[in-house]
Structure formats: structure tokens, C-alpha cells
PDB file of C-alpha atoms and ligand atoms in Angstrom:
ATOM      1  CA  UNK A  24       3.007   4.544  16.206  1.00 89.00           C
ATOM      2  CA  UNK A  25       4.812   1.431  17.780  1.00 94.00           C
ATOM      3  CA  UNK A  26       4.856  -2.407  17.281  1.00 95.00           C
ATOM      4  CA  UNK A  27       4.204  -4.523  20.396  1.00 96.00           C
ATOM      5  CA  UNK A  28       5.412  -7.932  19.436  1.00 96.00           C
ATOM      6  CA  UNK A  29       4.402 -10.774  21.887  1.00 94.00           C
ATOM      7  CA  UNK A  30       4.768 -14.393  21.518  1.00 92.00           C
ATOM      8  CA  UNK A  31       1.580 -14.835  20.154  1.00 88.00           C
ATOM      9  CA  UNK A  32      -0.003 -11.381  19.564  1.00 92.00           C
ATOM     10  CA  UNK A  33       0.814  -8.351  18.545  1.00 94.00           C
ATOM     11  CA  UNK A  34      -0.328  -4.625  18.689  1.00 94.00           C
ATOM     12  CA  UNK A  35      -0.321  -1.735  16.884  1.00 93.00           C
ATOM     13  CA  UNK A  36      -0.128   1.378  19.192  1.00 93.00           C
ATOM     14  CA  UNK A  37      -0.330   5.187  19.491  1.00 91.00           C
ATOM     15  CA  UNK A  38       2.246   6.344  22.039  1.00 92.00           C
ATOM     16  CA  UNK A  39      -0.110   8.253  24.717  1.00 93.00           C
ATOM     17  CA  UNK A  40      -1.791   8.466  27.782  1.00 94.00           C
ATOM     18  CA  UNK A  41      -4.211   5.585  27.605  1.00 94.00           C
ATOM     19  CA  UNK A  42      -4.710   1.776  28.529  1.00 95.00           C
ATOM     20  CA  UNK A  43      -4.670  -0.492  26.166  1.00 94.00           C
ATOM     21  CA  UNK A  44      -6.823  -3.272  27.549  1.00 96.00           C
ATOM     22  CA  UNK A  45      -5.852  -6.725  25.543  1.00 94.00           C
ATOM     23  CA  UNK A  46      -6.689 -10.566  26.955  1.00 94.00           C
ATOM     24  CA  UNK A  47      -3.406 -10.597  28.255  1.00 95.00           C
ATOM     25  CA  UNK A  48      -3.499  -7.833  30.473  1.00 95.00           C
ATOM     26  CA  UNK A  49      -3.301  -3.964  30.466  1.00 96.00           C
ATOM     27  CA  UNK A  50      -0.711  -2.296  29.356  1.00 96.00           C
ATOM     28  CA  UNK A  51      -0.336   2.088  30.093  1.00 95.00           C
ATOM     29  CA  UNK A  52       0.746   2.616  27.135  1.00 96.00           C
ATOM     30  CA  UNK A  53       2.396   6.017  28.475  1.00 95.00           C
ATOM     31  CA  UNK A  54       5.264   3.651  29.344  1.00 96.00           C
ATOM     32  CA  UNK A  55       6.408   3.930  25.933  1.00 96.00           C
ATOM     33  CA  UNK A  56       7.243   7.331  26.464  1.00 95.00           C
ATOM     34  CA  UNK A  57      10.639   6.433  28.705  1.00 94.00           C
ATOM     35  CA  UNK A  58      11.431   3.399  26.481  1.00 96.00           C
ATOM     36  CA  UNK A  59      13.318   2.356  23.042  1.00 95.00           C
ATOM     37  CA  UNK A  60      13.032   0.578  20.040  1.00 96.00           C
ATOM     38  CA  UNK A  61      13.892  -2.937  21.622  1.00 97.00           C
ATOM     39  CA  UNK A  62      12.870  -2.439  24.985  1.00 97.00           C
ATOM     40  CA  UNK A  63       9.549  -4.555  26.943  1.00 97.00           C
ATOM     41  CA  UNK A  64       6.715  -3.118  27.737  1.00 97.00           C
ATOM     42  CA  UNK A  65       4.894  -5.682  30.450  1.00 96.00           C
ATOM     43  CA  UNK A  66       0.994  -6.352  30.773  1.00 96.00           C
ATOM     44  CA  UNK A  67      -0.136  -5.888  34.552  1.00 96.00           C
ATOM     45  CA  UNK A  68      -0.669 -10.287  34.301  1.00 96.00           C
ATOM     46  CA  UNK A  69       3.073 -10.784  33.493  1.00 96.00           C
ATOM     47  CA  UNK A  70       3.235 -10.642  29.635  1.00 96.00           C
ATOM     48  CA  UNK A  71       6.650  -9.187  27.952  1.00 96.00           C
ATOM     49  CA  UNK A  72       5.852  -7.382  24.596  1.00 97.00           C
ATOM     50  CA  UNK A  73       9.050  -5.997  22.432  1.00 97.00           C
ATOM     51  CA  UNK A  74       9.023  -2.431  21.114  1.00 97.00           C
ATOM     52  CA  UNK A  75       9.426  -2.459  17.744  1.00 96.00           C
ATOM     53  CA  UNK A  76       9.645   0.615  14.868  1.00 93.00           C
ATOM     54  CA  UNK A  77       6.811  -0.078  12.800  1.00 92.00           C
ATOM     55  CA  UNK A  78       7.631  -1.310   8.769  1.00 92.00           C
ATOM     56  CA  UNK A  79       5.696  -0.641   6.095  1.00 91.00           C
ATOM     57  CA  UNK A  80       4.446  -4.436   6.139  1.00 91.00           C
ATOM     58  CA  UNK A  81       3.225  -3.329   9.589  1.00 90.00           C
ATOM     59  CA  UNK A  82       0.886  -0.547   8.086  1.00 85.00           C
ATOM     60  CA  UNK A  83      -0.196  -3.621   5.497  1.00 86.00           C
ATOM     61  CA  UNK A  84      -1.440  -5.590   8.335  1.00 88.00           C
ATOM     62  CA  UNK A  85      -2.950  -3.221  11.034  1.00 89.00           C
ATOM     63  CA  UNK A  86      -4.135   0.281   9.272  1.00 88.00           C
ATOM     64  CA  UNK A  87      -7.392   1.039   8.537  1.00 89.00           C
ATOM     65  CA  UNK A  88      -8.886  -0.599   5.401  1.00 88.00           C
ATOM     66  CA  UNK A  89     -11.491   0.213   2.874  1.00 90.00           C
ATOM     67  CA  UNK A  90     -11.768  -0.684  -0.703  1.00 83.00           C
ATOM     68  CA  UNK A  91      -9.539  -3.946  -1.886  1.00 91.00           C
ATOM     69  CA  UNK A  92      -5.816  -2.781  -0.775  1.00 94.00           C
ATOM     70  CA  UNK A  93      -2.894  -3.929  -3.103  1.00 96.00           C
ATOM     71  CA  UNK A  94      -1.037  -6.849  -1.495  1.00 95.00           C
ATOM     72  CA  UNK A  95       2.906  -7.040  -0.982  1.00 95.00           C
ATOM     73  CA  UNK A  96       3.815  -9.380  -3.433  1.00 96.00           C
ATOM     74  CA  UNK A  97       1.561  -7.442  -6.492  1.00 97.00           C
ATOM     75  CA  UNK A  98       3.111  -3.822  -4.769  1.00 98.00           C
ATOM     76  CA  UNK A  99       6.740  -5.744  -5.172  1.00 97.00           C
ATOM     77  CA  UNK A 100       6.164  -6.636  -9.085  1.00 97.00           C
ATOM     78  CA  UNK A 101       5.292  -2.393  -9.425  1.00 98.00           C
ATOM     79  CA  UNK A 102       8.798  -1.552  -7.108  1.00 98.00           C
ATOM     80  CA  UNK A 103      10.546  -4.140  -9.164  1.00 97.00           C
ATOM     81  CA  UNK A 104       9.968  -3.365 -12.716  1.00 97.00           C
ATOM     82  CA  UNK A 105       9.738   0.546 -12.301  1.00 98.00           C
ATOM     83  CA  UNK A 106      12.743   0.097 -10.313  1.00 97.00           C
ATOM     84  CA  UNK A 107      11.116   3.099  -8.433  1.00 98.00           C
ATOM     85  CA  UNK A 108      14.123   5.195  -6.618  1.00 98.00           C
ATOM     86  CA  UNK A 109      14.701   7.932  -3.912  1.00 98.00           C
ATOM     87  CA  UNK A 110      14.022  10.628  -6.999  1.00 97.00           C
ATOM     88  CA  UNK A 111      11.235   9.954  -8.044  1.00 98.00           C
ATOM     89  CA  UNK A 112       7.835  11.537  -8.173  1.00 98.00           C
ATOM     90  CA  UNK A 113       4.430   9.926  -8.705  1.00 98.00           C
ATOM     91  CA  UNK A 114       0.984  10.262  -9.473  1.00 98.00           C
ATOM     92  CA  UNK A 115      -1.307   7.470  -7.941  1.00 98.00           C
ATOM     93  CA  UNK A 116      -5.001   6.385  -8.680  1.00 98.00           C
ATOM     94  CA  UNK A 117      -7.231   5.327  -6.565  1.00 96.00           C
ATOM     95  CA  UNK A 118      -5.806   6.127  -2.776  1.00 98.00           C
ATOM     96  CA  UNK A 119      -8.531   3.175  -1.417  1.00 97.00           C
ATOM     97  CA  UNK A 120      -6.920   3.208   2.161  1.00 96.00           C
ATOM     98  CA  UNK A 121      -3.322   4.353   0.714  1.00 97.00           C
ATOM     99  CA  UNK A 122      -1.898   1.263   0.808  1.00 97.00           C
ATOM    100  CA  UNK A 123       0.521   1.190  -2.398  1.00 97.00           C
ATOM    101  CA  UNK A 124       0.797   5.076  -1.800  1.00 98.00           C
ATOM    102  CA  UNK A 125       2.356   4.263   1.447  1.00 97.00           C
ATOM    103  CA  UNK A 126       4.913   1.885  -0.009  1.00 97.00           C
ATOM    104  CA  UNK A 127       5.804   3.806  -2.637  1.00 98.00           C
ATOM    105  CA  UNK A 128       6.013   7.015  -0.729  1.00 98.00           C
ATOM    106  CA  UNK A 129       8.291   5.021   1.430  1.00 97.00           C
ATOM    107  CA  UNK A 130      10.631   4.749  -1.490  1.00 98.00           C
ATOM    108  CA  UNK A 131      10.361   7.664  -3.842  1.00 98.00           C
ATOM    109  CA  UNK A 132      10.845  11.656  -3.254  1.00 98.00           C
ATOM    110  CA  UNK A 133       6.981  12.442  -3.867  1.00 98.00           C
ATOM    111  CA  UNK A 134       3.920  10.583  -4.293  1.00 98.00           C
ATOM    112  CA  UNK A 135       0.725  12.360  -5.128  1.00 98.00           C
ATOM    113  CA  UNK A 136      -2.647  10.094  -4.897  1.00 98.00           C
ATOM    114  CA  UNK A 137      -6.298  11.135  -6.006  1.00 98.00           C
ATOM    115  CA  UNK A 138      -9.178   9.409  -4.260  1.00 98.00           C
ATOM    116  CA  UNK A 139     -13.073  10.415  -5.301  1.00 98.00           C
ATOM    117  CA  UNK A 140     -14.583   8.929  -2.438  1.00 97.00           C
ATOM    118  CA  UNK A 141     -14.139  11.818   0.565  1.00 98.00           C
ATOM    119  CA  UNK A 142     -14.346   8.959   3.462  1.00 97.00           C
ATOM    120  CA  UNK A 143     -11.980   6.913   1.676  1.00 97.00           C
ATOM    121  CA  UNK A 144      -9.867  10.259   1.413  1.00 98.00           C
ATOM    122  CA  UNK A 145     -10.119  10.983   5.430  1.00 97.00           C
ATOM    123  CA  UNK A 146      -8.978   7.230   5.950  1.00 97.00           C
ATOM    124  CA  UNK A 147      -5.788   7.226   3.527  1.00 97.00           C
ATOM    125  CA  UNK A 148      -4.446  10.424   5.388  1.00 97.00           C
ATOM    126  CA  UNK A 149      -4.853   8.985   8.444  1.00 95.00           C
ATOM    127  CA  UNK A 150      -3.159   5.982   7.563  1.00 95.00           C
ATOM    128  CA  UNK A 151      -0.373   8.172   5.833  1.00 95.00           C
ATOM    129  CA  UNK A 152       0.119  10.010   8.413  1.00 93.00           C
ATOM    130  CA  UNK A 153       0.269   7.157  10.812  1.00 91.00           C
ATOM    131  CA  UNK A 154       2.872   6.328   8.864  1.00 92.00           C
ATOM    132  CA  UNK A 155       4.931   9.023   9.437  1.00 91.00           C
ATOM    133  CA  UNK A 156       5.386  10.410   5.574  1.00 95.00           C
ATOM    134  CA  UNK A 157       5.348  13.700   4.321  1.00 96.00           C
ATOM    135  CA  UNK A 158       5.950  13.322   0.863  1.00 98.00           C
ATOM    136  CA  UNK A 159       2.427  11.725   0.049  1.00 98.00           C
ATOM    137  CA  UNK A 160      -0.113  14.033  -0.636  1.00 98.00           C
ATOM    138  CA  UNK A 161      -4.003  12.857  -0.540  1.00 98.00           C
ATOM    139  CA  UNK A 162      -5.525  14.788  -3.147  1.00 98.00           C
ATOM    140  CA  UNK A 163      -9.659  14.708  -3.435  1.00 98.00           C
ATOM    141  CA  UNK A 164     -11.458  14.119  -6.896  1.00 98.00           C
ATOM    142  CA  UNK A 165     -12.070  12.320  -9.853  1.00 98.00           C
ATOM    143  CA  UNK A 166      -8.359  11.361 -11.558  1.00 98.00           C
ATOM    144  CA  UNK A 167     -10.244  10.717 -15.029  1.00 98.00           C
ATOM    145  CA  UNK A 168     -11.102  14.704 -14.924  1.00 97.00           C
ATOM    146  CA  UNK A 169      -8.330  16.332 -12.797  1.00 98.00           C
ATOM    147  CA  UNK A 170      -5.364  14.558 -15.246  1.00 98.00           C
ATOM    148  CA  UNK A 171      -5.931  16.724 -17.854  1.00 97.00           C
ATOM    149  CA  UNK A 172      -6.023  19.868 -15.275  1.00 96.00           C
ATOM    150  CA  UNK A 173      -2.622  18.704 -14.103  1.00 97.00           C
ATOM    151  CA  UNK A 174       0.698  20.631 -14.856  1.00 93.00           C
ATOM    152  CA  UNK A 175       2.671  18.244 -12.627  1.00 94.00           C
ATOM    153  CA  UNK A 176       5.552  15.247 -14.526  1.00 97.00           C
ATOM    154  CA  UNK A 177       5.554  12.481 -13.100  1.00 98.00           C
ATOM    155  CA  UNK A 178       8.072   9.060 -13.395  1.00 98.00           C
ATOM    156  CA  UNK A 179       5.929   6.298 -12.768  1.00 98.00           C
ATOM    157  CA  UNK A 180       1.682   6.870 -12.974  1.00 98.00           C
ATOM    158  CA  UNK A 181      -0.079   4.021 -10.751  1.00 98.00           C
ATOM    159  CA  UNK A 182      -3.656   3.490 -11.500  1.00 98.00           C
ATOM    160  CA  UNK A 183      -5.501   1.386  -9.307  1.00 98.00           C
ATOM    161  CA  UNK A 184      -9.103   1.979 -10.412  1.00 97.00           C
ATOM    162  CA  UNK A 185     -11.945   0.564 -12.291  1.00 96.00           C
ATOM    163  CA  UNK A 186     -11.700   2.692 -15.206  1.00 97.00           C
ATOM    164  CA  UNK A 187      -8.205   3.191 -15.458  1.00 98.00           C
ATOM    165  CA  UNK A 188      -8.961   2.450 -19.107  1.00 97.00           C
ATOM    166  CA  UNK A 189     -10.589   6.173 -19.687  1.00 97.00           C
ATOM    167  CA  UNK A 190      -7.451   7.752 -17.999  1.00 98.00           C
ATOM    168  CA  UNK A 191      -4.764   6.130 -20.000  1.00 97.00           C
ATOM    169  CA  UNK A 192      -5.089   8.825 -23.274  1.00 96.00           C
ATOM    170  CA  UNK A 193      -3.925  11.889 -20.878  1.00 97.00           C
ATOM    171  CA  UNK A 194      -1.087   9.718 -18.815  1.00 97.00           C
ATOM    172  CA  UNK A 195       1.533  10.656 -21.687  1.00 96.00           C
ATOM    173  CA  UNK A 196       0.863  14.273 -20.911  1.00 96.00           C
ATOM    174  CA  UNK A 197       2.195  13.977 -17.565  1.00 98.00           C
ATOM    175  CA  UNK A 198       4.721  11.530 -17.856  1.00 98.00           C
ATOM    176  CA  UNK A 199       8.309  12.076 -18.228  1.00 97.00           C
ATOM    177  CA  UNK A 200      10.125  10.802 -21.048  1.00 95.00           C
ATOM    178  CA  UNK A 201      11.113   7.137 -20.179  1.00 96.00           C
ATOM    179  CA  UNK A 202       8.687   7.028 -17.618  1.00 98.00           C
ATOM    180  CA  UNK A 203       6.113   4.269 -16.047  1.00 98.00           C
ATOM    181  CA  UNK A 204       2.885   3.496 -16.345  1.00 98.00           C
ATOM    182  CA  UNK A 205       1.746   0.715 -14.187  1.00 98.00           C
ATOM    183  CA  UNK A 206      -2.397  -0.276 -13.942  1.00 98.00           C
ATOM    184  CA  UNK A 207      -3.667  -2.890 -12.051  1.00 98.00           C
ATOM    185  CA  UNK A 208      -6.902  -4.996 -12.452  1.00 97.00           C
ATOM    186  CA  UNK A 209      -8.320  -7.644 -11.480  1.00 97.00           C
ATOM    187  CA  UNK A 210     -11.021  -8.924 -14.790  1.00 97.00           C
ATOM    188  CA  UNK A 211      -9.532  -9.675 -17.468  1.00 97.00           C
ATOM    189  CA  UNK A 212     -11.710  -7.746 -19.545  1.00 97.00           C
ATOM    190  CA  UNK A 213     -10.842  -5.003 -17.385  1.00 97.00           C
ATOM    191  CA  UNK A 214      -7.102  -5.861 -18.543  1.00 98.00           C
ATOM    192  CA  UNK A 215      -7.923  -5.912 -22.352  1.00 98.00           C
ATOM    193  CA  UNK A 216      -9.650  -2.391 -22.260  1.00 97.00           C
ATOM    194  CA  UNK A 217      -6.393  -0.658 -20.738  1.00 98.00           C
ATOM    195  CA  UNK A 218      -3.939  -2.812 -23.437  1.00 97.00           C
ATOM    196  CA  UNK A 219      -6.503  -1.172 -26.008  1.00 97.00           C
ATOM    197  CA  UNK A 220      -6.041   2.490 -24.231  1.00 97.00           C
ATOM    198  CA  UNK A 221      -2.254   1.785 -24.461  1.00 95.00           C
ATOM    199  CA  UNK A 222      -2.446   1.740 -28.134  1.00 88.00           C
ATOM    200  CA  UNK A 223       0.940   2.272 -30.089  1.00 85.00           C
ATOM    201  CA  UNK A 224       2.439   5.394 -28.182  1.00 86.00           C
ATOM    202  CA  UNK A 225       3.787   3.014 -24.983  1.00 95.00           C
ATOM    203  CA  UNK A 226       6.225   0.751 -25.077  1.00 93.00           C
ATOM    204  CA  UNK A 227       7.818  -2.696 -23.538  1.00 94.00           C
ATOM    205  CA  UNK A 228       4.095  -3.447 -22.285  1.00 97.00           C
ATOM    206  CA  UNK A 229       3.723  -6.281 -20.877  1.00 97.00           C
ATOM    207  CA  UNK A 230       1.069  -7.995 -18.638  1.00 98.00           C
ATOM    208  CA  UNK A 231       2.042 -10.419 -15.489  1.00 97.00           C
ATOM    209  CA  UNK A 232      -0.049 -12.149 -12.895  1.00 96.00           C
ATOM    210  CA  UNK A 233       2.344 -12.737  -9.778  1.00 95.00           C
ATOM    211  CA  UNK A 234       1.330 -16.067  -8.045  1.00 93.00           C
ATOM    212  CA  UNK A 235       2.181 -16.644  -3.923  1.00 93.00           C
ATOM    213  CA  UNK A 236       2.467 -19.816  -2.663  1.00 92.00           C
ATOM    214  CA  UNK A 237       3.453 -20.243   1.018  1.00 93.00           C
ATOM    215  CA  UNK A 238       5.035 -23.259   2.135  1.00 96.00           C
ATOM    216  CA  UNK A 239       3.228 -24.717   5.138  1.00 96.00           C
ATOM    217  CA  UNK A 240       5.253 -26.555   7.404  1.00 97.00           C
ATOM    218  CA  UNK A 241       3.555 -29.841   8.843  1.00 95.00           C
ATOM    219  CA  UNK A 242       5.654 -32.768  10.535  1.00 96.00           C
ATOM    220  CA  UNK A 243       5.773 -34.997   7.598  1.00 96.00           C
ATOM    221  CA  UNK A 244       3.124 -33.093   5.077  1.00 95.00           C
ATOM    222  CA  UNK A 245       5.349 -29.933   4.396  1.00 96.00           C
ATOM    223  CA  UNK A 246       3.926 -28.729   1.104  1.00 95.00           C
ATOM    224  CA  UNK A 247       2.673 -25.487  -0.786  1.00 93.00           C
ATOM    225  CA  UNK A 248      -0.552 -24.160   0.130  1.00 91.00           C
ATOM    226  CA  UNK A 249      -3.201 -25.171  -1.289  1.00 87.00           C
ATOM    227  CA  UNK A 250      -4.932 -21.936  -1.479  1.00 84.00           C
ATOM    228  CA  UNK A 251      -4.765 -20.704  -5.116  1.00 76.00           C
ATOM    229  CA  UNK A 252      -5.497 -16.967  -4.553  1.00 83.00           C
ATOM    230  CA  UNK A 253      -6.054 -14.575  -7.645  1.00 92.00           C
ATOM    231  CA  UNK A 254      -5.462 -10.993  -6.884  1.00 95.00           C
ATOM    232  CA  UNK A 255      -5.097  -8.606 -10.370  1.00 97.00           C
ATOM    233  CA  UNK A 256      -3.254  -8.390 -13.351  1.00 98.00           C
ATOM    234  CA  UNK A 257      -0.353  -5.653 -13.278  1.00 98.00           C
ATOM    235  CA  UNK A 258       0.200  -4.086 -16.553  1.00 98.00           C
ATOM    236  CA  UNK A 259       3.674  -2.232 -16.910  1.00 98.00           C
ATOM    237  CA  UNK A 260       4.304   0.322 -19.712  1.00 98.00           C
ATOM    238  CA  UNK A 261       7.091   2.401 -20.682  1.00 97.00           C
ATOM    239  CA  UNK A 262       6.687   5.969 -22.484  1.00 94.00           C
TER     240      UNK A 262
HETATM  241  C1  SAM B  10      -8.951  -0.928  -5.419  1.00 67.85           C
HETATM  242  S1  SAM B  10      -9.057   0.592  -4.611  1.00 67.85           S
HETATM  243  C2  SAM B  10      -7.405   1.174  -4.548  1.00 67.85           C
HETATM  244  C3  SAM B  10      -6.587   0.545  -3.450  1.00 67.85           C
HETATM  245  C4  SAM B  10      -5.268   1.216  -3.220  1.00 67.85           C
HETATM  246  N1  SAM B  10      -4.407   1.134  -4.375  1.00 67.85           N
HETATM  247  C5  SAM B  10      -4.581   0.632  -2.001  1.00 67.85           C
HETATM  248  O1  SAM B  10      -3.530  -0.035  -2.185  1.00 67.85           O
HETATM  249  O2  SAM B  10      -5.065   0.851  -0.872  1.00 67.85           O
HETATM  250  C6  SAM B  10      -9.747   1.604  -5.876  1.00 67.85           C
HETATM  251  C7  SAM B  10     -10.037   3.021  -5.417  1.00 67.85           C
HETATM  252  O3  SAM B  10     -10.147   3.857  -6.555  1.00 67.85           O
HETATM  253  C8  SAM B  10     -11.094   4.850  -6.269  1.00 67.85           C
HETATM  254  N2  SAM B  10     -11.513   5.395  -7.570  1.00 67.85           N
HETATM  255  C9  SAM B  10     -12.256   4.764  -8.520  1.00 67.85           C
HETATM  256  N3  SAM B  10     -12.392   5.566  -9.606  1.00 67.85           N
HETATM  257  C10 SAM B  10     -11.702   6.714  -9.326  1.00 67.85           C
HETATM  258  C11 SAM B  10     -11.480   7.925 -10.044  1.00 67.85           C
HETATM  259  N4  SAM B  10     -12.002   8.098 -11.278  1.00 67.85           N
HETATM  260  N5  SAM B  10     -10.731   8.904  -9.468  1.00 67.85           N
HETATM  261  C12 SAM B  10     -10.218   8.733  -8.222  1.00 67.85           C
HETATM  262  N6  SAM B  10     -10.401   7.610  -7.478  1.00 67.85           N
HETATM  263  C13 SAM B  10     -11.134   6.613  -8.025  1.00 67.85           C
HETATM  264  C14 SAM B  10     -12.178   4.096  -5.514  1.00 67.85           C
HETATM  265  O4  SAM B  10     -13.000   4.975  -4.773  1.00 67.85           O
HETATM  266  C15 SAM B  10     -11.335   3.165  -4.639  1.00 67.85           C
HETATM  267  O5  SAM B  10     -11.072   3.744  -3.389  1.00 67.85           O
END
């Protein structure tokens, strides 16, 4: 996959034999083959597009979605207060369209993800492979019965799921000593039911909402936004 960063557009392409037929021309997108990162890759009307190597931000905004993906700034709270690393390994529920899986496959050594839903499942692997990562495996089923199957340690358990609250009794089974648990939800009656499934056995838990505010820049009105935009809570535990 490749980047094509116009002015005002941009694309998100499959190196290959085809066309890629956009309102500002078509571009033969088997063109890419002889070219860089860096390089331009011209419409048939005149338009320049830069070649760029796809971040994971880039996944974020073009791949495939289904379910409610987690945003950037709630996946950045997870990255910053697991202070996830190169060796880890983690277990991640639900895939959705492998979003956060992606990012923190990007990061860690392995990331494995359950998803229940098998279209959801087809979608995430696409989108993981896509992204060019081997160390995230997509596996199919129900997390609240398969944990207690597992055999697997994990540093850092993600749960992104509904009722993350029933899966919270088994997580200690597969956690490492010191390790993460991180759930995120958006009710917060939702939130109370997985502080209640912490109980007494996790530690330094603590609860955060991250807030966004973009700065819009208007001659003479530059302000924050005025969009107030709830997401989830993020709930961060320690074994
Ligand atoms: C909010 S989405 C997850 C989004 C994902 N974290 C992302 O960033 O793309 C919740 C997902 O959890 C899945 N799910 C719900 N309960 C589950 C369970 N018990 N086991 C596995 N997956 C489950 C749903 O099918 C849905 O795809």
C-alpha cells in the first residue's frame, strides 16, 4: 500500500496493474512500480501526487471500518500509560476492524486479537495485512469463553468490548506479573461494572476520559473547537 498526497486529496493505493480513476484525472497506478517513497506520480490532466510510505494514522483514516474504531488520541492514553515496548506481547478484545491491534502491533513483539463476529474477522485481517504486520494474529471466537482455554502470558490485555466486565475474573490468569490491563467503554455504567470486576486483586486503577480540542484557525476568530466530542472511558490496571 502507498500514500498519494495531493494538494487537496489524497489516496490510498494498492501498487498494481490498474487505473485509479479520481476527479482529477487517471492515474496507472503500475507507475508506482519504477518509483520511490518521495517521488510524483502525475494524473493524465496534469495533477502531481507525492509517494508517500503509509503511517499507521494512514490506516486510521482510509482502512476498512466496521464497528466504532478506537481513535488516536484514546489509543495514545493506552501506549502512554502501559508504556507498551518492542517486547511485549498482547492479548486484544474485540478486533472491530483492528484498529488499536494495528497500532499496537506496530509497537510491541506480538499482538493476538479475538473477534466473534466472522465478517468483522475477514475485515481486520485485511486491514492487518494491508498494513504490512506479521506479528498480529486475528483469532475467531468469543474472548469471554476462549480466556480461560488460553495457555498464552500476556503484558498488557486490551478489551474493547461490551462485556468486558464478564472477562475481567480470568485476565489475571494470563497476565504477567506487573502487567496491564486496559478496558475501554463508552457508558458509564458500562465503566462501573468493570471497576466492580477489578475488585481488590489489581492495582493503581484508575479511570481517565481524554478530551481533544483542535484549534481552528480563522483570521481574527482563532479559537478551540467547539465540538465537544465524547468517545469512552479508558480504565488502566496494574496486576
Ligand atoms: C468497539 S469494537 C472494537 C474496535 C476495535 N478496538 C478497533 O479499534 O477497531 C467492539 C468489537 O468487539 C466485538 N466483541 C464483542 N463481544 C465480544 C466477545 N465476547 N468476544 C470477541 N469479540 C467481541 C464486537 O463484535 C466488535 O467488533
Amino acid at each position: 500500500m502507498v500514500l498519494l498526497k495531493g494538494k487537496k486529496r489524497e489516496f490510498f493505493v494498492k501498487v498494481s496493474e490498474d487505473e485509479l480513476h479520481t476527479d482529477l484525472g487517471i492515474l496507472q497506478l503500475k507507475e508506482l512500480r519504477e518509483k520511490r517513497f518521495g517521488d510524483i506520480i502525475t494524473t493524465h490532466l496534469g495533477h502531481d501526487f507525492v509517494i508517500q510510505k503509509p503511517k499507521t494514522p494512514d490506516f486510521f483514516r482510509h482502512c476498512k471500518r466496521v464497528g466504532a474504531p478506537m481513535v488516536p488520541k484514546d489509543i495514545g492514553i493506552i501506549i502512554a500509560y502501559t508504556g507498551i515496548s518492542k517486547e511485549d506481547e498482547v492479548l486484544d478484545a474485540g478486533t472491530g476492524s483492528g484498529i488499536l491491534a494495528i497500532y499496537l502491533g506496530s509497537i510491541a513483539s506480538k499482538v493476538i486479537t479475538y473477534e466473534k463476529n466472522a465478517e468483522f474477522v475477514k475485515i481486520a485481517r485485511k486491514n492487518i495485512e494491508a498494513a504490512g504486520l506479521r506479528n498480529v494474529e486475528v483469532r475467531h471466537g468469543d474472548i469471554i469463553s476462549e480466556i480461560v482455554r488460553l495457555d498464552e502470558k500476556f503484558d498488557i490485555v486490551t478489551l474493547d468490548m461490551m462485556d468486558a466486565a464478564q472477562v475481567i475474573p480470568y485476565v489475571k490468569n494470563v497476565l504477567k506479573p506487573g502487567g496491564f490491563l486496559v478496558t475501554y467503554s463508552p457508558f458509564f455504567e458500562q465503566t462501573k461494572d468493570i471497576r466492580a470486576a477489578m475488585g481488590k486483586e489489581f492495582s493503581e486503577v484508575r479511570t481517565l476520559e481524554c478530551m481533544e480540542r483542535e484549534i481552528k484557525f480563522v483570521r481574527g476568530r482563532t479559537r478551540p473547537s467547539t465540538r465537544v466530542v465524547h468517545t469512552g472511558f479508558i480504565t488502566i490496571a496494574r496486576l
